[in-house]
CSV table of C-alpha atoms in Angstrom, one decimal:
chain,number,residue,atom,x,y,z
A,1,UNK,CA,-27.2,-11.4,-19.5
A,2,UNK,CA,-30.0,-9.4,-18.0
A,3,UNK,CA,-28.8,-11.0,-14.6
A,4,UNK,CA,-25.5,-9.2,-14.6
A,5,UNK,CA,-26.7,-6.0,-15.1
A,6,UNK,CA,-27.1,-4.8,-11.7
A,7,UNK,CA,-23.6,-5.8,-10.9
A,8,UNK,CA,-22.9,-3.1,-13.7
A,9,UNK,CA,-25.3,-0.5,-12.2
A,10,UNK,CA,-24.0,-0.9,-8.7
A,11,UNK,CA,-20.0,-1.1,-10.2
A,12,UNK,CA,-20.5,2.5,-12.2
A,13,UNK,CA,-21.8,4.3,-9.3
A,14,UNK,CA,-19.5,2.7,-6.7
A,15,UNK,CA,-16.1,3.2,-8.9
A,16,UNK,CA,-17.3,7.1,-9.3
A,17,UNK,CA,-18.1,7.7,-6.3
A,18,UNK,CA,-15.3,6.3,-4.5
A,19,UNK,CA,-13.3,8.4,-6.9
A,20,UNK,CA,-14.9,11.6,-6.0
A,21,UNK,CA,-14.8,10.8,-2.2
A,22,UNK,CA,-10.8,9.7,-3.1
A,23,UNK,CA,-10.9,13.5,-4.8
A,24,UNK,CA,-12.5,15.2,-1.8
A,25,UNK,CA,-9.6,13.4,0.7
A,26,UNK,CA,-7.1,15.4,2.6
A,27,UNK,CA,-4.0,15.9,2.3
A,28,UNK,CA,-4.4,14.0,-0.7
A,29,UNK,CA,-0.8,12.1,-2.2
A,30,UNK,CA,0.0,11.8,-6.0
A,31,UNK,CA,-0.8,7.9,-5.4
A,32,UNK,CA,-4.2,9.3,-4.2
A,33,UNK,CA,-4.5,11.8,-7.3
A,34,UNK,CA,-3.8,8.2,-9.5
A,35,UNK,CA,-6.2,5.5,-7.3
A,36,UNK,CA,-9.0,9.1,-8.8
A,37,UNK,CA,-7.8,8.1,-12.2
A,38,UNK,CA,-7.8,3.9,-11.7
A,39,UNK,CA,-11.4,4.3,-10.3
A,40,UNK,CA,-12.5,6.4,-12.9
A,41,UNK,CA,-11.5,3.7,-15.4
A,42,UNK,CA,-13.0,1.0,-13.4
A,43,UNK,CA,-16.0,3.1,-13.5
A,44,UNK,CA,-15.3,3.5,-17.7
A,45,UNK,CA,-15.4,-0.5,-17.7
A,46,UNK,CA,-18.0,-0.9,-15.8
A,47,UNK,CA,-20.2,1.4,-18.1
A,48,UNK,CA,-18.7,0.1,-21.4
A,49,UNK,CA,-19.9,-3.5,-20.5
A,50,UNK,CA,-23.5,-2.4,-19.8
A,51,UNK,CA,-23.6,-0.1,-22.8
A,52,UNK,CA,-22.1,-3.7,-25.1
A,53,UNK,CA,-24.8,-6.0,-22.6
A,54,UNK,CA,-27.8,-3.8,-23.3
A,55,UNK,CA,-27.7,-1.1,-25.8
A,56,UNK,CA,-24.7,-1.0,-27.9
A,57,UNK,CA,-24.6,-4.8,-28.6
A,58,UNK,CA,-22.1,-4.0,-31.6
A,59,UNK,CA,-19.0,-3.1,-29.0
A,60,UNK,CA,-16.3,-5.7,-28.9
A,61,UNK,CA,-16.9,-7.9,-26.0
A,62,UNK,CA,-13.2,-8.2,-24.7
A,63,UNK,CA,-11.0,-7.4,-22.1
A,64,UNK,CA,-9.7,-4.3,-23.1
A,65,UNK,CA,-9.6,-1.7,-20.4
A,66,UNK,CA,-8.5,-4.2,-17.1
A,67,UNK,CA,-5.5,-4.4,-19.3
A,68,UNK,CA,-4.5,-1.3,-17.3
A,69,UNK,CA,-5.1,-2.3,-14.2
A,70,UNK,CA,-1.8,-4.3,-13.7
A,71,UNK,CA,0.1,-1.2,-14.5
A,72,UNK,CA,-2.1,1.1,-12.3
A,73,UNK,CA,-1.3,-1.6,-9.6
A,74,UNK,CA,2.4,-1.1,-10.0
A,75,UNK,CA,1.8,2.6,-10.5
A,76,UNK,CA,-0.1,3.0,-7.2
A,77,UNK,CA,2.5,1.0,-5.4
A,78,UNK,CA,5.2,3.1,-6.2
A,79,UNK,CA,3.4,6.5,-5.8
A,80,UNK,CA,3.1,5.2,-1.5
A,81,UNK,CA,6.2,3.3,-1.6
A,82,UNK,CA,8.9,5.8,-2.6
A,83,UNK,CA,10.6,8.2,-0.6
A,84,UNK,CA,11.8,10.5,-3.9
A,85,UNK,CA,9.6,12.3,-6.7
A,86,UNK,CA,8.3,9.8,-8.8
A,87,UNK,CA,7.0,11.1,-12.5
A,88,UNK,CA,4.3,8.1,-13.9
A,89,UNK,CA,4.4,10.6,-17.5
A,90,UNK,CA,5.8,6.6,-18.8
A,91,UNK,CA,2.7,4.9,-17.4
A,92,UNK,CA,1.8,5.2,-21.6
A,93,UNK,CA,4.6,2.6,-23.0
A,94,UNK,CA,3.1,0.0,-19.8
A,95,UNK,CA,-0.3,0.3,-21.4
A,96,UNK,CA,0.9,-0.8,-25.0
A,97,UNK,CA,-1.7,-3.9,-24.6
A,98,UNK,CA,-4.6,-1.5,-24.2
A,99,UNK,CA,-3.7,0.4,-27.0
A,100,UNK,CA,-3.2,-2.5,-28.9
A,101,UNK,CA,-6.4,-4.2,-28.5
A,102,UNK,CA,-8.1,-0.8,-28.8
A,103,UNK,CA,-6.8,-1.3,-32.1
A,104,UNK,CA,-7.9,-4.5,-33.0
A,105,UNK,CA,-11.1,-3.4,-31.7
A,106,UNK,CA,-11.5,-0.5,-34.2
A,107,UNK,CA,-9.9,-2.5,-37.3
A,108,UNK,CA,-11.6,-5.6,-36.8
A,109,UNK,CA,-14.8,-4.1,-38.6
A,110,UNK,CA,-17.6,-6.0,-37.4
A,111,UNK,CA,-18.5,-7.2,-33.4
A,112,UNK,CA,-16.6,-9.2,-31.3
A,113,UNK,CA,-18.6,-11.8,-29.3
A,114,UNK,CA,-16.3,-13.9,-26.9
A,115,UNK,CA,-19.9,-15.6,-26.8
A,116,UNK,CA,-19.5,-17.5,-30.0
A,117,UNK,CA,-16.1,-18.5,-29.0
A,118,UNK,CA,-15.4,-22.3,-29.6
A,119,UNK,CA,-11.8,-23.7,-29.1
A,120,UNK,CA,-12.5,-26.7,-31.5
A,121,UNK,CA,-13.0,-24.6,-33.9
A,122,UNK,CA,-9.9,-22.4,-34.0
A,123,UNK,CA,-11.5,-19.6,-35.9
A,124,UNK,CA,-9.7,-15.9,-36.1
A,125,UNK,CA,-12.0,-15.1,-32.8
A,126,UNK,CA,-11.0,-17.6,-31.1
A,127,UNK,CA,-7.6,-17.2,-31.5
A,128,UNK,CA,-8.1,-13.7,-30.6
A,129,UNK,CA,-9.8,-14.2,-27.4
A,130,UNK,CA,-6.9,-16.5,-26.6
A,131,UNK,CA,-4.7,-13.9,-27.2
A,132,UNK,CA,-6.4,-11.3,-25.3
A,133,UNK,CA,-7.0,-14.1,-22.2
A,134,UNK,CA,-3.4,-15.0,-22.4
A,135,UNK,CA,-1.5,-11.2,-22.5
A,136,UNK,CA,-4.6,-10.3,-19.5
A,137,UNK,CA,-3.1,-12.8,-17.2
A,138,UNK,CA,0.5,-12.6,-18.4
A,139,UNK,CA,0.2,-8.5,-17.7
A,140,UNK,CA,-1.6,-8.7,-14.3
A,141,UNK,CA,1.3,-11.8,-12.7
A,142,UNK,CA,4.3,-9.2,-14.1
A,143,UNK,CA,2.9,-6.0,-12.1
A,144,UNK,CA,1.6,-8.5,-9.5
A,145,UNK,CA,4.7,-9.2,-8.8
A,146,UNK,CA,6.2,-6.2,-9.4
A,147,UNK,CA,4.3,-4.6,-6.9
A,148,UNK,CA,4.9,-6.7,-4.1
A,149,UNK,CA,8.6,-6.5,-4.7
A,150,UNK,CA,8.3,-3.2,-3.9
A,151,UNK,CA,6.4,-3.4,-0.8
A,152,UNK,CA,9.0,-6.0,0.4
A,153,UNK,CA,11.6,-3.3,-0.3
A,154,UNK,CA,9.1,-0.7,1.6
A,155,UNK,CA,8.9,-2.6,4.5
A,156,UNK,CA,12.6,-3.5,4.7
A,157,UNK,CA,13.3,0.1,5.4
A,158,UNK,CA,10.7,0.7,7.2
A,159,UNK,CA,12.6,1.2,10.3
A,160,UNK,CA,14.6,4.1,8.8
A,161,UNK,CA,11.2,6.4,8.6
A,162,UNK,CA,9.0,5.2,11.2
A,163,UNK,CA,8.8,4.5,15.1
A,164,UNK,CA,5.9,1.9,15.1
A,165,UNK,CA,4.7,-0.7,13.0
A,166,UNK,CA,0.6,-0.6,11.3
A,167,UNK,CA,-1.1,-2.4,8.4
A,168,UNK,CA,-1.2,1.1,6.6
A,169,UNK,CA,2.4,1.6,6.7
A,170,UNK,CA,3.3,-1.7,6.1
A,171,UNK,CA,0.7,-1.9,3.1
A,172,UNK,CA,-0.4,-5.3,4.4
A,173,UNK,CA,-4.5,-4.1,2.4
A,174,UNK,CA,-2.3,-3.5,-0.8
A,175,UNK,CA,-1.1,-7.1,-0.5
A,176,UNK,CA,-3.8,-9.2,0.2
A,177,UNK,CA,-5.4,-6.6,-2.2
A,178,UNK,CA,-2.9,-7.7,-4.3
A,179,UNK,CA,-3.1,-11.6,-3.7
A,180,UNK,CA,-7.1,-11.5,-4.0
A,181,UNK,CA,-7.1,-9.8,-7.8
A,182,UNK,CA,-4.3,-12.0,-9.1
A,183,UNK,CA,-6.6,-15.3,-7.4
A,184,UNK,CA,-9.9,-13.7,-8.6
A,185,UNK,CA,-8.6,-12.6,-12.0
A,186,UNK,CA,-6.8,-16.3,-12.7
A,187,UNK,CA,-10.5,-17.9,-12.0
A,188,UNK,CA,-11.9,-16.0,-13.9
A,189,UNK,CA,-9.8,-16.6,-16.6
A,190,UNK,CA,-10.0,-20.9,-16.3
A,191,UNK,CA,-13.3,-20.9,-16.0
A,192,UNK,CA,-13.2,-18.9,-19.4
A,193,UNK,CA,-11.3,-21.7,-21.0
A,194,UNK,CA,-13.5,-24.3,-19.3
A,195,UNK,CA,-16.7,-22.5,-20.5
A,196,UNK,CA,-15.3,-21.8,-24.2
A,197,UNK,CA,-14.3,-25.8,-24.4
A,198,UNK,CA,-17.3,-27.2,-22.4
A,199,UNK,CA,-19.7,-25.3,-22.1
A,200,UNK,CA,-20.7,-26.6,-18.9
A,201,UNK,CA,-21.5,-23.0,-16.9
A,202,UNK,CA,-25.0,-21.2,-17.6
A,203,UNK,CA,-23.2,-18.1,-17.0
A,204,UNK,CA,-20.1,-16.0,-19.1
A,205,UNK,CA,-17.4,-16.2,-16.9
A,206,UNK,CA,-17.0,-12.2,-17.6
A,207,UNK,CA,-19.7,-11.9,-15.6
A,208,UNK,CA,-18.2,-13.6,-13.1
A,209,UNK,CA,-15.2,-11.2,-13.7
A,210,UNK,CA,-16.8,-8.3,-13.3
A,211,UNK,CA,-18.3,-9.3,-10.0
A,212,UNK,CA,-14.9,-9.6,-8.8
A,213,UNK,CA,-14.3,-6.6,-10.2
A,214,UNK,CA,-17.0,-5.0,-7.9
A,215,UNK,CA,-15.4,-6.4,-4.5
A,216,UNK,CA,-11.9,-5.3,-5.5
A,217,UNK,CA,-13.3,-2.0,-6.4
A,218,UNK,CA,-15.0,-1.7,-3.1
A,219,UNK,CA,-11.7,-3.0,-1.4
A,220,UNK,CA,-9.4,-0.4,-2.8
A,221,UNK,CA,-11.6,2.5,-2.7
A,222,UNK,CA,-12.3,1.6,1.7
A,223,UNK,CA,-8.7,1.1,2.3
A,224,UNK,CA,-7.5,3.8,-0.1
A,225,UNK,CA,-9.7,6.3,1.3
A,226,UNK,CA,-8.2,5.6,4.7
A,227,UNK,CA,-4.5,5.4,3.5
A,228,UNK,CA,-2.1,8.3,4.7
A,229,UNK,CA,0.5,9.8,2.7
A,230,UNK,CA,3.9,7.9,4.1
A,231,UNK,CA,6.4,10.1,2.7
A,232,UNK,CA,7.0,14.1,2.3
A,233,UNK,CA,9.4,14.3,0.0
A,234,UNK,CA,12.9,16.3,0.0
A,235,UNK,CA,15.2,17.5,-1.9
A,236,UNK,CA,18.5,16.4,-0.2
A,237,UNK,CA,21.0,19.1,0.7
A,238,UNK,CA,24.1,18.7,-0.3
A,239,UNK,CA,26.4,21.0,1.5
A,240,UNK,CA,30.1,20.9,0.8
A,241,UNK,CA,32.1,21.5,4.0
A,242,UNK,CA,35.2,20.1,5.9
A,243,UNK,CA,35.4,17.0,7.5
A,244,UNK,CA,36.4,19.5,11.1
A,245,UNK,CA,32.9,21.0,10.7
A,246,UNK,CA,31.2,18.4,9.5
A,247,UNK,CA,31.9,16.9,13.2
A,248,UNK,CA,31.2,19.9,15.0
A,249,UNK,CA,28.0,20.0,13.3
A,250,UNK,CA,27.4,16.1,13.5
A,251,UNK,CA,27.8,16.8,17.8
A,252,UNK,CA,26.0,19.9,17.9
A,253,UNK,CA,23.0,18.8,15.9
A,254,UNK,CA,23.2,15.2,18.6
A,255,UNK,CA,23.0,17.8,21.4
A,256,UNK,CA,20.2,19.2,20.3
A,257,UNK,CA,18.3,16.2,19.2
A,258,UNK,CA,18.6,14.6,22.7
A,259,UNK,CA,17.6,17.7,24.6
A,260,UNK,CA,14.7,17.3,22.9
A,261,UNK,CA,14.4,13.5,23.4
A,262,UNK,CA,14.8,14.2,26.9
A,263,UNK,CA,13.2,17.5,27.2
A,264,UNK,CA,10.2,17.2,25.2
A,265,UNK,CA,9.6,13.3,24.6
A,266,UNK,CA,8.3,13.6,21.5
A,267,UNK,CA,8.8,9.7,21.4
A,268,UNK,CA,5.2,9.9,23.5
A,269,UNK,CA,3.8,9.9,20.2
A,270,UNK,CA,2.8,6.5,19.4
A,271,UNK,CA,2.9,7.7,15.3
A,272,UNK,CA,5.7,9.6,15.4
A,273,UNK,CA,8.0,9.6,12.3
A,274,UNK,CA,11.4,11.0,11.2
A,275,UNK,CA,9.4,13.4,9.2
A,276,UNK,CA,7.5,14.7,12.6
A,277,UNK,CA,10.6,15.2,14.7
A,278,UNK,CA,12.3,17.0,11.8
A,279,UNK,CA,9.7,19.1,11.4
A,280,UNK,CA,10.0,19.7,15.0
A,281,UNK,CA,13.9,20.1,15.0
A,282,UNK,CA,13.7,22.7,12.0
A,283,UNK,CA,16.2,20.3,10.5
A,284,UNK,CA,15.5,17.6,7.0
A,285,UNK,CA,15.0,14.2,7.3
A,286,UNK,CA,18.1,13.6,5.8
A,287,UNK,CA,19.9,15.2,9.1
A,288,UNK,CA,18.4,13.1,11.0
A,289,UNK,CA,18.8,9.9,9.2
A,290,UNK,CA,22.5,10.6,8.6
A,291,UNK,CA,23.5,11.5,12.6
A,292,UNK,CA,21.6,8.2,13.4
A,293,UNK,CA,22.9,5.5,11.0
A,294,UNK,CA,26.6,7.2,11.2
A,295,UNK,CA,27.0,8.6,14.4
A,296,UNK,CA,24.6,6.2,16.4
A,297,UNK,CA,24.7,3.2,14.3
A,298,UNK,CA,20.9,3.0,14.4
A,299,UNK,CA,17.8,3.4,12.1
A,300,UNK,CA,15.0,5.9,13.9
A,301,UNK,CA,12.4,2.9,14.6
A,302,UNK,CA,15.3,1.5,17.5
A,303,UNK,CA,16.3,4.9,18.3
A,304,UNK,CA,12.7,6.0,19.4
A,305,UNK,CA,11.9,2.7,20.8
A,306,UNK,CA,14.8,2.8,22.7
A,307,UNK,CA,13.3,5.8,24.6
A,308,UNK,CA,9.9,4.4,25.3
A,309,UNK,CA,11.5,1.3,26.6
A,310,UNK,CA,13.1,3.3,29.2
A,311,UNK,CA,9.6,5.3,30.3
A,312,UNK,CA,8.7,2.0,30.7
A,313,UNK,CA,11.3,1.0,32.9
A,314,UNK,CA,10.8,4.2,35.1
A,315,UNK,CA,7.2,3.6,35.3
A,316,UNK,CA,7.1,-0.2,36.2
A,317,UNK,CA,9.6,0.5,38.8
A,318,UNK,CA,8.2,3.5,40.3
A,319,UNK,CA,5.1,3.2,43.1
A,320,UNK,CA,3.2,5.9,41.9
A,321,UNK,CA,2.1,4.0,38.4
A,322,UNK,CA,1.5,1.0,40.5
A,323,UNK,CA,-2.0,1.5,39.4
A,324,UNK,CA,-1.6,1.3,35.7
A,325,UNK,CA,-2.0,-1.9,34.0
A,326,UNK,CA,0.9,-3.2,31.5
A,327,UNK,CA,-0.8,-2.4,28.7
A,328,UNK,CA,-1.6,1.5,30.0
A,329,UNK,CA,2.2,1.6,31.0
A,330,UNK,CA,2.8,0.5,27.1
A,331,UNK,CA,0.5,3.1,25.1
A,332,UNK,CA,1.7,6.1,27.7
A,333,UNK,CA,5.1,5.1,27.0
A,334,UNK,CA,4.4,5.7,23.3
A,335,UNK,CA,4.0,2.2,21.9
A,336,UNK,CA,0.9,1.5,19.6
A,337,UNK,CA,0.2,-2.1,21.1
A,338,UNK,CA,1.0,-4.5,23.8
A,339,UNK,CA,2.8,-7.1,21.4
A,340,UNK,CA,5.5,-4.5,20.1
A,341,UNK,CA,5.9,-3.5,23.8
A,342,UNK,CA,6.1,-6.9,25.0
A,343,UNK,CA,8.7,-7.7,22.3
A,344,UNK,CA,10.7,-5.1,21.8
A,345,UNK,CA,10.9,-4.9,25.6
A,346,UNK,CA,12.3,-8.2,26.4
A,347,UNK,CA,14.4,-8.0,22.9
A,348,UNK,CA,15.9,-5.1,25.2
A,349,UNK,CA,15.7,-6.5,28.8
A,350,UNK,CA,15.9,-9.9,28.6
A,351,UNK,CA,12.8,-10.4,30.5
A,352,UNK,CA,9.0,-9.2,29.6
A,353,UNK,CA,7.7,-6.3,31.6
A,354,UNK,CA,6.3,-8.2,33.8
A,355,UNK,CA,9.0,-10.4,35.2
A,356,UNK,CA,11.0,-7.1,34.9
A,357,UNK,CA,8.8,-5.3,37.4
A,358,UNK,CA,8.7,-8.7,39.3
A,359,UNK,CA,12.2,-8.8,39.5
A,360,UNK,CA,12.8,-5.3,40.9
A,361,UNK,CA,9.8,-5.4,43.3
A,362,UNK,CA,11.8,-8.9,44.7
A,363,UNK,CA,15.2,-7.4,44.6
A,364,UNK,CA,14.3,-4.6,46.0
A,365,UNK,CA,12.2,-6.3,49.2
A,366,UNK,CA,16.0,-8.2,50.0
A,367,UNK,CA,18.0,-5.0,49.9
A,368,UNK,CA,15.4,-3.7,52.6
């Protein structure tokens, strides 16, 4: 046991300190406020199993407090994901299992040692740490999945909020994030079986569990730390006026949002999202959104893009960027890589950009 307690040492003051550098953030998000509180409790677990490993030997040695971490999971998800107010005061009734064996922990009225676990013997602690094994795994597959429902459903409407495409918008981390603790968690978990029907390992599998523990808590804290807040949220207006105004409002609000397409080219921004342009507009998100999916018949992603594609065209027919390469034509056109350029582009043209430029340098040699 004395081997593990490093990784115990090492997981307290990571999990805290993450949290306080989480804390110290930016422009912090209530999903950054919550990943304070998850690593906080990560840092809680971490400290509970060396207090039960080396001083307080009497503690019940189950899983008791990763119980929550399917529901912060979910929690977390939701908090980046959603483009409305999202209250997490019913986060309680989802951590009814931690609660429960918190319980069973303070009624059972003598120490719990998964230790002396056998499964042939089918004694009340064995059945327990079956039960406690068994609701673990059950818990972190529903808000596993739960969660990456709702990035699905994030990145579906991606288009509607953004003009470019990253792995911190798309949440691709919280996936394989996602992926890795369900794999990591469910390994640990066999091997517990294996060990409490064998035992074949010279180690406790929840040491092997709390190593994992220790990369997904370094994994979350990096990639959380670097997260941005996606959405600003709005209370949507809801004005009551004729279907007469609501047109002359509708054209005069187009107007002025292609003047300042043209004018300004905000679209030059490679990160540019509905929430920038509004705030430059003086005008809600909603505005925007509305005029484009009802007027336009298009999300804001192919509205912006369709802008950029056309600085491209100007500057891979025009002499004077002859010196540029393709992929300096791309990012000062306001793309954020050479394969959305490329694609998008010829999605557009037909052609990529550089059979397009080919094609007007050749067609443009026969008209001289």
């Amino acid at each position: 046991m004395n081997n593990v307690l490093p990784i115990y040492h090492i997981g307290l003051i990571q999990a805290w300190f993450a949290a306080l550098l989480v804390y110290r953030k930016p422009n912090k998000g209530a999903a950054d406020k919550l990943l304070v509180i998850w690593l906080i409790v990560i840092g809680i677990e971490m400290l509970y199993s060396l207090l039960n490993a080396k001083y307080l030997t009497w503690l019940p040695d189950l899983i008791i407090i990763p119980l929550s971490y399917g529901p912060f999971l979910f929690f977390y998800t939701k908090l980046l994901t959603s483009k409305k107010t999202v209250t997490i005061r019913n986060i309680h009734r989802h951590l009814i299992p931690v609660y429960l064996f918190i319980l069973i922990a303070v009624f059972w009225g003598k120490p719990i040692d998964i230790n002396s676990v056998n499964f042939f013997s089918k004694g009340p602690i064995t059945w327990l740490a079956i039960l406690n094994f068994t609701l673990f795994l059950l818990v972190i597959v529903y808000y596993w999945r739960a969660s990456l429902k709702l990035i699905r459903k994030h990145n579906h409407t991606l288009g509607d909020h953004f003009s470019y495409r990253s792995e911190t918008i798309m949440l691709n981390w919280l996936k394989t994030t996602a992926i890795w603790i369900l794999s990591g968690f469910f390994a640990s978990g066999i091997t517990f079986i294996i060990f409490s029907t064998q035992n074949i390992f010279p180690f406790n599998p929840i040491e092997l569990f709390h190593l994992g523990l220790l990369v997904f808590t370094f994994s979350i804290s990096y990639y959380g730390i670097h997260q941005p807040v996606l959405y600003q949220h709005q209370k949507p207006k809801q004005l009551q006026v004729s279907d007469e105004a609501q047109e002359k409002k509708l054209q005069k609000f187009g107007d002025l949002l292609y003047e300042h397409m043209v004018k300004n080219k905000p679209y030059l921004n490679n990160e540019l999202t509905i929430q920038d342009l509004a705030d430059q507009l003086k005008v809600s998100t909603q505005e925007i959104s509305n005029y484009l999916n009802k007027e336009l018949g298009v999300n804001f992603f192919n509205y912006i893009n369709s802008f950029r594609i056309e600085e491209a065209k100007q500057r891979l027919t025009n002499p004077a960027f002859d010196y540029e390469t393709l992929l300096g034509i791309a990012y000062d056109s306001g793309f954020n890589s050479k394969t959305s350029f490329n694609t998008l582009f010829k999605k557009e043209t037909g052609m990529t950009p550089s059979e397009y430029k080919k094609a007007f340098r050749s067609s443009t040699k026969k008209s001289t």
